[in-house]
Amino acid sequence: MSAPVARRQEERGGVTETGAGRRDGRVLAAITAVAALLYGAVSFVRFAGFRAGAYDLVIFDQAVRSYSRLGLPVAVVKGVHNDFGPGFTVLGDHWSPVLAVLAPLYWIHDGPATLLVAQSVLLASAAVPLWVFTRRALGVRAAHLVAVAYALSWPVVETAAFDFHEAAFAPLLTGLLLERWQAGRRAHVVLAALALLCVKEDMGLLVAGFGVMLLGRRGWRALGASLVAGGLAATWLASQVLIPLFGGRADYYWAYGALGADAGAAARTVVSDPLAVVAQLGSPPVKLLTLGLLLGITLLAALGSPILLMAVPLLAERMLASSFPNWWVPEYHYNAFVVVVVLAAGVDGIRRLRDRLEAGRAPWGTRLVRGWAAGVTAFAVATVPFFALADLADPASYRRDARQSAAAAAVAAVPDGALVEAANNLAPALSGRATVLLWDRTPRRAPWVVAQVDRRAFPFASVDEQRDRVRALLQEGYRVRFSRAGYVVLTSEKTPG
C-alpha cells in the first residue's frame, strides 16, 4: 500500500493493519491509565495532607451524597455559609445536573475520596476522543504525542489538584463533541452539545462558540445557527430562570463592575467605549499570562484554526471580569473548560499549514507535523515543575509532619454522625462521617467545632479573628477537647472525662 493511501486511511480514523491497530490501542490505554493514576496521586496527596477544602470538596461531596439518597443536591455547608439556608441545593449555585451521574458511585463508597477518583478518570478519559481527532488529522504518531501533551498539560493538572469540580466533565464532553463533528455524525454532535449544557450554566457559551465556528462550514451552517441560538438561550435560561428557581440569585456571580453595574450597563460600555473593554482583557496583567500559557500548549498553532472560536465566549466571560480573581489565573479548574478546544484547534491549525505546504509541493509537511507534535509534548513537560504535578516529585509530600499529625488527631476527636463546624482544610476529612459546616465568622452553635488558630484559614481575615472566635466559644460554655499544633477541638456536649 502506498504511503499517501496509508496516511489517508489514518486520517479517516482507520489503521493499515490489525496488529498496528491493537498496538496503538494499547499505547492509548497506557497513556490514559497513567494519566488517571497521576491525577489521582496529586489529588490524594493533597487530600491526605489536609490541603483540600470545604470550599469546594465538601460542597460537592454533600451534593452528590444527597443525589445518591434520591434527593436534590443539598449542600448544607454552602447554604449555611452563604446565607441561603441549610436546605440549599447546589442547582441554585451552578446549573450542573450532570453531577447526578456520580450518585451510584456513592452506593459503593460514600465519601469525598470517591469524587477524587471519578475526577481523575473523567479527566484522563478525554485523551481518547482527542487522540482519535488527532489521528484522523495528523496520523498516529502525532496522536500519541498530543495525548501525552494533554495528559501533562497544566490546565488538567491544576484541575485535578484543586478538590473536585463539575469541570471534570468538560474535557471529555468537548472532546467527544469535536471528534463526532470531525466524523460527520450530526446526531452525536447534538447529543454531546446537550450533555455539555448539563455541566454548568455557561456551557451554552461554549456550544454557541462551536456553532459560530460551524457557520463557516458548508453543510453545517443550519446546525451551527441552531447551536448558536440554542446555546445562548440555554445559558440565559439556566442563569436567569433555573438557578433562581432552585434558590439562587441570577446576579450572584456578576463580575463585571468595571464595565457596568448590570448587563445593560456593560453592553452600553461595549458600544460606547470599546477601548475600555480591550483594556479590561489585560487588567490585571496575569490575564495575559494565562492566555499566553493556553496558546502556548499548541505552540500558537491554535491561532491558525477556526476551532479556536469555540473557546472565545468562555474566555471573554472570564477575562473581562473585574471580580473573582480565581477566574483568570492559571491555577484552579477554570481552564479545563477550554483545554481540549485549544488543543484541537492546534491540531487543526497545523493540519491546515501542512496541507498548504503540500499543495505548494513543499517536501517537508510531514516533518513539520512531527516536529510540532514533539514540540507540544516538550512544552507540556517543561511546564510540569511549575504546577501541581511537581508535588509528586517532592518527598515531603508523602511525609506527615507534626502539624498534619495534629490535624489528624483533631478530626479523630469528633464522633461519627456529629454536626461540626470545621476549619476549611479540615472539613474534607470529616465530611464522609459527619455533617460539616464551615467554621466561619458567624456563630452556628454546632455541638462540635474544629478550629485553627495558628494560620489564617478561609474565610477569616486574620489569625487574631480566629482566636477571638475560639475565645467567644469558651465564653459561651464550650469546652476544649483537644489542642495541639494550632488546632483546637471544642464541644458543647457533655462528654466523659
Coordinates of C-alpha atoms in Angstrom, one line a residue:
M1 CA 0.0 0.0 0.0
S2 CA 1.4 3.4 -0.9
A3 CA 2.3 5.9 1.8
P4 CA -0.3 8.5 0.7
V5 CA -3.1 5.9 0.8
A6 CA -2.0 4.7 4.2
R7 CA -2.0 8.2 5.5
R8 CA -5.4 8.9 4.2
Q9 CA -6.7 5.8 6.0
E10 CA -5.1 7.0 9.2
E11 CA -6.7 10.5 8.7
R12 CA -10.1 8.9 8.4
G13 CA -9.5 7.1 11.7
G14 CA -8.6 3.7 10.2
V15 CA -5.4 1.7 10.6
T16 CA -3.4 -0.1 8.0
E17 CA -3.2 -3.4 9.7
T18 CA -4.8 -5.2 12.6
G19 CA -1.7 -5.6 14.6
A20 CA -0.8 -2.0 14.4
G21 CA -4.3 -1.1 15.5
R22 CA -4.0 -3.2 18.6
R23 CA -0.6 -1.8 19.4
D24 CA -1.9 1.8 19.0
G25 CA -4.9 1.0 21.2
R26 CA -2.6 -0.4 23.9
V27 CA -0.4 2.8 23.8
L28 CA -3.5 5.0 24.1
A29 CA -4.8 2.8 27.0
A30 CA -1.5 3.2 28.8
I31 CA -1.4 7.0 28.3
T32 CA -5.0 7.2 29.7
A33 CA -4.3 4.9 32.6
V34 CA -1.1 6.6 33.7
A35 CA -2.8 10.0 33.4
A36 CA -5.6 8.8 35.7
L37 CA -3.1 7.5 38.2
L38 CA -1.1 10.7 38.2
Y39 CA -4.2 12.8 38.7
G40 CA -5.4 10.6 41.5
A41 CA -2.0 10.7 43.1
V42 CA -1.9 14.5 43.0
S43 CA -5.4 14.9 44.5
F44 CA -5.0 12.2 47.2
V45 CA -1.6 13.6 48.3
R46 CA -3.3 16.9 48.8
F47 CA -6.3 15.3 50.5
A48 CA -4.1 13.3 52.9
G49 CA -2.0 16.4 53.6
F50 CA -5.1 18.4 54.7
R51 CA -4.8 20.7 51.6
A52 CA -8.3 20.1 50.3
G53 CA -11.1 22.4 51.5
A54 CA -14.7 22.6 52.5
Y55 CA -14.8 25.1 49.6
D56 CA -15.2 23.2 47.3
L57 CA -14.7 19.4 48.0
V58 CA -17.2 19.2 50.9
I59 CA -19.8 21.2 48.8
F60 CA -19.7 18.6 46.1
D61 CA -19.5 15.7 48.5
Q62 CA -22.6 16.7 50.3
A63 CA -24.4 17.4 47.0
V64 CA -23.6 14.0 45.4
R65 CA -24.4 12.2 48.6
S66 CA -27.9 13.9 48.5
Y67 CA -28.3 12.7 44.9
S68 CA -27.3 9.2 46.0
R69 CA -30.1 9.2 48.5
L70 CA -32.5 10.1 45.7
G71 CA -32.9 13.8 46.8
L72 CA -32.0 17.1 45.5
P73 CA -28.3 18.0 45.7
V74 CA -28.3 19.8 49.1
A75 CA -25.0 21.2 50.3
V76 CA -25.6 22.4 53.8
V77 CA -22.1 23.8 54.1
K78 CA -22.7 26.1 51.1
G79 CA -26.2 27.1 52.1
V80 CA -25.3 28.0 55.7
H81 CA -22.1 29.8 55.0
N82 CA -23.6 31.9 52.1
D83 CA -26.9 32.6 54.0
F84 CA -29.1 30.6 51.6
G85 CA -30.2 28.2 54.4
P86 CA -29.4 24.6 55.3
G87 CA -31.7 23.2 52.7
F88 CA -29.9 24.9 49.8
T89 CA -29.3 22.9 46.7
V90 CA -26.3 23.4 44.6
L91 CA -28.5 23.8 41.5
G92 CA -29.2 27.2 42.9
D93 CA -25.4 28.0 42.7
H94 CA -24.4 26.4 39.4
W95 CA -26.6 24.6 36.9
S96 CA -24.7 21.3 37.0
P97 CA -27.3 18.4 36.9
V98 CA -24.6 16.2 35.4
L99 CA -23.3 15.6 38.9
A100 CA -26.3 13.2 39.3
V101 CA -24.5 10.6 37.2
L102 CA -21.9 10.2 40.0
A103 CA -24.6 9.2 42.6
P104 CA -24.3 5.4 42.1
L105 CA -20.6 5.6 43.0
Y106 CA -21.7 6.7 46.5
W107 CA -23.5 3.4 46.8
I108 CA -20.1 1.8 46.6
H109 CA -18.1 4.2 48.7
D110 CA -19.7 7.2 50.5
G111 CA -17.1 9.9 50.9
P112 CA -15.1 12.7 49.1
A113 CA -12.4 10.3 48.0
T114 CA -15.0 8.9 45.5
L115 CA -15.2 12.2 43.8
L116 CA -11.4 12.4 43.5
V117 CA -11.3 9.0 41.8
A118 CA -14.1 9.9 39.5
Q119 CA -12.5 13.2 38.6
S120 CA -9.2 11.5 37.8
V121 CA -10.9 9.0 35.5
L122 CA -13.0 11.7 33.8
L123 CA -10.1 14.0 33.1
A124 CA -7.9 11.1 31.8
S125 CA -10.7 9.8 29.6
A126 CA -10.7 12.9 27.5
A127 CA -7.4 11.8 26.0
V128 CA -9.3 9.2 24.0
P129 CA -11.5 11.4 21.7
L130 CA -8.7 13.9 21.4
W131 CA -6.4 11.1 20.2
V132 CA -9.0 9.9 17.7
F133 CA -9.4 13.5 16.5
T134 CA -5.6 14.0 16.1
R135 CA -5.1 10.6 14.4
R136 CA -7.6 11.5 11.7
A137 CA -6.0 14.9 11.1
L138 CA -2.2 14.1 11.6
G139 CA -1.7 10.4 11.9
V140 CA -1.0 8.0 14.8
R141 CA 2.4 9.3 15.9
A142 CA 1.1 12.8 16.4
A143 CA -1.9 11.4 18.1
H144 CA 0.2 9.7 20.7
L145 CA 2.2 12.8 21.4
V146 CA -0.8 15.1 21.6
A147 CA -2.5 12.7 24.0
V148 CA 0.6 12.9 26.2
A149 CA 0.7 16.7 25.9
Y150 CA -2.9 16.8 27.1
A151 CA -2.2 14.4 30.0
L152 CA 0.6 16.6 31.3
S153 CA -1.0 19.9 30.4
W154 CA -1.2 22.4 33.2
P155 CA -5.0 23.1 32.9
V156 CA -5.7 19.5 33.5
V157 CA -3.2 19.0 36.3
E158 CA -4.4 22.1 38.2
T159 CA -8.0 20.9 37.9
A160 CA -7.0 17.5 39.5
A161 CA -5.1 19.4 42.2
F162 CA -8.0 21.6 43.3
D163 CA -10.6 19.5 45.1
F164 CA -13.4 18.4 42.8
H165 CA -15.5 20.4 40.3
E166 CA -18.0 19.9 37.6
A167 CA -15.2 21.0 35.2
A168 CA -14.1 17.3 35.3
F169 CA -16.8 16.5 32.8
A170 CA -15.9 19.3 30.3
P171 CA -12.7 17.9 28.6
L172 CA -14.3 14.6 27.8
L173 CA -17.5 16.1 26.5
T174 CA -15.8 18.7 24.4
G175 CA -13.5 16.1 23.0
L176 CA -16.5 13.9 22.1
L177 CA -18.2 16.9 20.5
L178 CA -15.3 17.8 18.3
E179 CA -14.5 14.2 17.4
R180 CA -18.1 13.5 16.4
W181 CA -18.2 16.6 14.4
Q182 CA -15.0 15.6 12.6
A183 CA -16.5 12.2 11.9
G184 CA -19.6 13.9 10.4
R185 CA -22.1 12.5 12.9
R186 CA -24.7 15.2 13.4
A187 CA -26.9 13.4 15.8
H188 CA -23.9 12.6 18.0
V189 CA -22.9 16.3 17.9
V190 CA -26.3 17.3 19.2
L191 CA -26.2 14.8 22.0
A192 CA -22.7 15.9 23.1
A193 CA -23.8 19.5 23.0
L194 CA -26.9 18.7 25.1
A195 CA -24.6 16.9 27.6
L196 CA -22.4 19.9 27.9
L197 CA -25.3 22.1 28.7
C198 CA -25.8 20.0 31.8
V199 CA -22.2 20.7 33.1
K200 CA -22.6 24.3 34.0
E201 CA -24.8 27.3 33.1
D202 CA -22.2 29.0 31.0
M203 CA -21.5 25.9 28.8
G204 CA -24.2 27.4 26.5
L205 CA -21.5 29.9 25.6
L206 CA -19.1 27.1 24.6
V207 CA -21.9 25.5 22.5
A208 CA -22.7 28.9 20.9
G209 CA -19.0 29.4 20.1
F210 CA -18.9 26.0 18.4
G211 CA -22.0 27.0 16.5
V212 CA -20.2 30.2 15.3
M213 CA -17.4 28.0 14.0
L214 CA -19.8 25.8 12.1
L215 CA -21.4 28.8 10.4
G216 CA -18.3 28.9 8.2
R217 CA -18.6 25.2 7.2
R218 CA -20.6 24.2 4.2
G219 CA -23.3 21.6 5.1
W220 CA -23.1 22.6 8.8
R221 CA -24.5 26.1 8.7
A222 CA -28.0 25.3 9.7
L223 CA -26.9 23.2 12.7
G224 CA -24.4 25.9 13.5
A225 CA -27.1 28.6 13.6
S226 CA -29.2 26.3 15.8
L227 CA -26.4 25.8 18.2
V228 CA -25.7 29.5 18.5
A229 CA -29.3 30.3 19.3
G230 CA -29.7 27.2 21.5
G231 CA -26.5 27.7 23.4
L232 CA -27.3 31.4 24.2
A233 CA -30.8 30.5 25.1
A234 CA -29.7 27.7 27.4
T235 CA -27.2 30.0 29.3
W236 CA -29.9 32.6 29.7
L237 CA -32.5 30.0 30.9
A238 CA -30.1 28.4 33.3
S239 CA -28.7 31.6 34.9
Q240 CA -31.9 33.7 34.9
V241 CA -34.6 31.1 35.5
L242 CA -33.4 27.8 36.7
I243 CA -30.8 28.9 39.2
P244 CA -33.2 31.4 40.9
L245 CA -35.9 28.6 40.8
F246 CA -33.6 26.5 43.0
G247 CA -33.0 29.2 45.5
G248 CA -30.0 31.1 44.0
R249 CA -29.7 34.6 42.6
A250 CA -29.3 35.5 38.9
D251 CA -26.8 38.2 39.7
Y252 CA -24.8 36.2 42.3
Y253 CA -21.7 35.9 40.0
W254 CA -21.9 39.2 38.3
A255 CA -18.2 40.1 38.0
Y256 CA -18.1 43.0 35.5
G257 CA -18.4 46.0 37.7
A258 CA -15.6 47.7 35.8
L259 CA -17.8 47.7 32.7
G260 CA -21.2 48.4 34.4
A261 CA -23.4 47.6 37.3
D262 CA -25.5 45.2 35.3
A263 CA -25.7 43.5 31.9
G264 CA -27.4 46.5 30.3
A265 CA -24.8 48.9 31.6
A266 CA -22.0 46.7 30.5
A267 CA -23.5 46.4 27.0
R268 CA -23.6 50.2 26.8
T269 CA -19.9 50.3 27.7
V270 CA -19.1 47.8 25.0
V271 CA -20.8 50.1 22.4
S272 CA -19.7 53.5 23.7
D273 CA -16.1 52.7 24.9
P274 CA -14.7 49.5 23.3
L275 CA -11.2 50.5 24.3
A276 CA -12.2 50.1 27.9
V277 CA -13.3 46.5 27.1
V278 CA -9.9 45.8 25.4
A279 CA -8.1 47.3 28.4
Q280 CA -10.1 45.0 30.7
L281 CA -8.7 42.0 29.0
G282 CA -5.3 42.8 30.3
S283 CA -6.2 44.1 33.7
P284 CA -4.6 42.7 35.8
P285 CA -1.7 41.5 33.5
V286 CA -1.9 37.9 34.8
K287 CA -4.8 37.5 32.4
L288 CA -2.4 37.9 29.5
L289 CA -0.1 35.3 31.1
T290 CA -3.0 32.8 31.3
L291 CA -4.0 33.4 27.7
G292 CA -0.3 33.0 26.7
L293 CA 0.0 29.8 28.5
L294 CA -3.2 28.5 26.9
L295 CA -2.0 29.3 23.4
G296 CA 1.5 28.0 24.4
I297 CA 0.2 24.4 24.8
T298 CA -0.2 24.4 21.0
L299 CA 2.9 26.5 20.2
L300 CA 0.5 29.1 18.9
A301 CA -0.8 26.7 16.2
A302 CA -4.4 27.1 17.6
L303 CA -4.4 30.6 16.2
G304 CA -4.5 29.1 12.7
S305 CA -7.8 27.3 13.2
P306 CA -11.4 28.5 13.3
I307 CA -12.0 25.9 16.0
L308 CA -10.5 28.4 18.5
L309 CA -13.6 30.5 18.0
M310 CA -15.4 27.9 20.2
A311 CA -13.4 29.0 23.2
V312 CA -13.7 32.8 22.7
P313 CA -17.0 33.3 24.5
L314 CA -15.9 31.4 27.6
L315 CA -12.5 33.1 27.7
A316 CA -14.2 36.5 27.3
E317 CA -16.5 35.7 30.2
R318 CA -13.5 35.2 32.4
M319 CA -11.0 37.7 31.1
L320 CA -13.5 40.6 31.1
A321 CA -14.3 40.1 34.7
S322 CA -13.1 42.5 37.4
S323 CA -14.2 40.4 40.3
F324 CA -13.5 36.8 41.3
P325 CA -9.7 36.8 40.7
N326 CA -9.6 33.0 40.6
W327 CA -11.3 33.1 37.2
W328 CA -8.3 34.5 35.3
V329 CA -5.2 32.9 36.9
P330 CA -3.5 29.7 35.6
E331 CA -4.3 27.9 38.9
Y332 CA -7.7 26.2 39.7
H333 CA -10.1 24.5 37.4
Y334 CA -11.4 27.1 35.0
N335 CA -9.0 26.4 32.2
A336 CA -10.2 22.8 32.0
F337 CA -13.3 24.0 30.2
V338 CA -11.3 25.0 27.1
V339 CA -8.1 23.0 27.1
V340 CA -9.4 20.3 24.7
V341 CA -10.8 23.0 22.4
V342 CA -7.4 24.8 22.3
L343 CA -5.5 21.5 21.6
A344 CA -7.9 20.5 18.9
A345 CA -7.5 23.9 17.3
G346 CA -3.8 23.4 17.4
V347 CA -4.1 20.1 15.7
D348 CA -6.4 21.6 13.0
G349 CA -4.1 24.6 12.6
I350 CA -1.0 22.5 12.0
R351 CA -3.0 20.3 9.6
R352 CA -4.1 23.3 7.6
L353 CA -0.5 24.5 7.4
R354 CA 0.7 21.1 6.3
D355 CA -1.9 20.9 3.6
R356 CA -1.0 24.3 2.3
L357 CA 2.7 23.3 2.2
E358 CA 1.9 20.1 0.4
A359 CA -0.4 21.8 -2.1
G360 CA 2.6 24.1 -2.9
R361 CA 4.8 21.0 -3.3
A362 CA 6.9 21.7 -0.3
P363 CA 8.5 18.4 0.7
W364 CA 8.6 18.9 4.5
G365 CA 4.9 18.9 5.6
T366 CA 5.3 15.6 7.4
R367 CA 8.4 16.7 9.2
L368 CA 6.5 19.8 10.3
V369 CA 3.7 17.8 11.8
R370 CA 6.1 15.5 13.7
G371 CA 8.2 18.4 14.9
W372 CA 5.1 20.3 16.1
A373 CA 3.7 17.2 17.9
A374 CA 7.1 16.7 19.6
G375 CA 7.2 20.4 20.5
V376 CA 3.8 20.5 22.2
T377 CA 4.8 17.5 24.2
A378 CA 8.0 19.2 25.2
F379 CA 6.1 22.3 26.2
A380 CA 3.9 20.2 28.4
V381 CA 6.9 18.5 30.0
A382 CA 8.6 21.9 30.5
T383 CA 5.6 23.3 32.5
V384 CA 5.4 20.3 34.9
P385 CA 7.8 21.8 37.5
F386 CA 5.7 25.0 37.8
F387 CA 2.4 23.3 38.5
A388 CA 0.9 20.8 40.9
L389 CA 2.3 17.6 39.3
A390 CA 5.7 18.6 40.7
D391 CA 4.4 17.8 44.1
L392 CA 4.7 14.1 43.3
A393 CA 8.5 14.5 43.0
D394 CA 8.8 16.1 46.4
P395 CA 9.5 13.6 49.2
A396 CA 8.0 16.0 51.7
S397 CA 4.6 15.4 50.0
Y398 CA 4.5 11.9 51.4
R399 CA 5.7 12.6 55.0
R400 CA 3.2 13.5 57.7
D401 CA 4.7 16.4 59.8
A402 CA 3.7 17.4 63.3
R403 CA 1.0 19.8 62.1
Q404 CA -0.6 17.1 59.9
S405 CA -0.4 14.6 62.7
A406 CA -2.2 17.1 64.9
A407 CA -4.8 17.8 62.3
A408 CA -5.5 14.0 62.0
A409 CA -5.8 13.8 65.8
A410 CA -8.1 16.8 65.9
V411 CA -10.6 15.4 63.3
A412 CA -10.4 12.0 65.1
A413 CA -11.7 13.6 68.3
V414 CA -15.0 14.4 66.6
P415 CA -17.5 11.5 66.9
D416 CA -19.2 9.9 63.9
G417 CA -22.5 11.4 63.0
A418 CA -21.8 14.7 64.7
L419 CA -22.8 18.2 63.5
V420 CA -19.5 20.0 63.3
E421 CA -18.1 23.4 62.3
A422 CA -14.7 22.7 60.8
A423 CA -11.9 24.8 59.6
N424 CA -11.8 24.9 55.8
N425 CA -8.9 22.5 55.3
L426 CA -10.0 20.0 58.0
A427 CA -13.6 19.8 56.8
P428 CA -13.0 17.2 54.0
A429 CA -11.6 14.7 56.5
L430 CA -14.9 14.8 58.4
S431 CA -17.3 15.1 55.5
G432 CA -17.7 11.3 54.9
R433 CA -18.8 10.6 58.5
A434 CA -20.3 13.8 59.9
T435 CA -22.5 16.7 58.9
V436 CA -20.0 19.5 58.2
L437 CA -20.4 23.3 58.4
L438 CA -17.7 25.7 57.6
W439 CA -16.2 27.3 60.7
D440 CA -16.6 31.0 59.9
R441 CA -17.2 34.4 61.4
T442 CA -20.8 33.7 62.3
P443 CA -21.6 31.6 65.4
R444 CA -23.5 28.5 64.3
R445 CA -23.7 26.8 67.7
A446 CA -22.9 23.4 66.4
P447 CA -22.2 20.9 69.2
W448 CA -18.6 20.4 67.8
V449 CA -16.1 22.9 66.5
V450 CA -12.7 22.1 65.0
A451 CA -10.8 25.4 64.9
Q452 CA -7.4 26.5 63.6
V453 CA -5.6 29.3 65.5
D454 CA -2.0 29.4 64.2
R455 CA -2.5 30.2 60.5
R456 CA -5.2 32.2 58.6
A457 CA -8.0 29.9 57.4
F458 CA -10.7 30.8 54.9
P459 CA -12.9 32.8 55.3
F460 CA -11.3 34.7 58.2
A461 CA -9.4 37.9 57.6
S462 CA -6.7 37.2 60.2
V463 CA -5.4 34.7 62.8
D464 CA -6.5 37.2 65.5
E465 CA -10.0 36.9 64.3
Q466 CA -9.9 33.1 64.5
R467 CA -8.6 33.3 68.1
D468 CA -11.3 35.7 69.0
R469 CA -13.9 33.2 67.8
V470 CA -12.4 30.5 70.0
R471 CA -12.5 32.8 73.0
A472 CA -16.1 33.6 72.3
L473 CA -16.9 29.9 72.1
L474 CA -15.3 29.3 75.5
Q475 CA -17.3 32.2 77.0
E476 CA -20.4 30.5 75.6
G477 CA -19.6 27.4 77.6
Y478 CA -17.8 25.3 75.0
R479 CA -15.0 23.1 76.5
V480 CA -11.7 22.2 74.9
R481 CA -11.5 18.5 74.0
F482 CA -8.2 18.7 72.1
S483 CA -5.5 21.3 71.5
R484 CA -2.2 20.8 69.7
A485 CA -0.1 22.5 67.0
G486 CA -2.6 25.2 66.3
Y487 CA -5.7 23.0 66.2
V488 CA -8.4 23.2 68.8
V489 CA -11.5 21.0 69.1
L490 CA -14.3 22.3 71.3
T491 CA -17.7 20.9 72.2
S492 CA -20.8 22.0 73.9
E493 CA -21.8 18.4 74.6
K494 CA -21.3 16.7 78.0
T495 CA -18.7 14.1 77.3
P496 CA -16.9 11.7 79.6
G497 CA -13.6 13.0 81.0

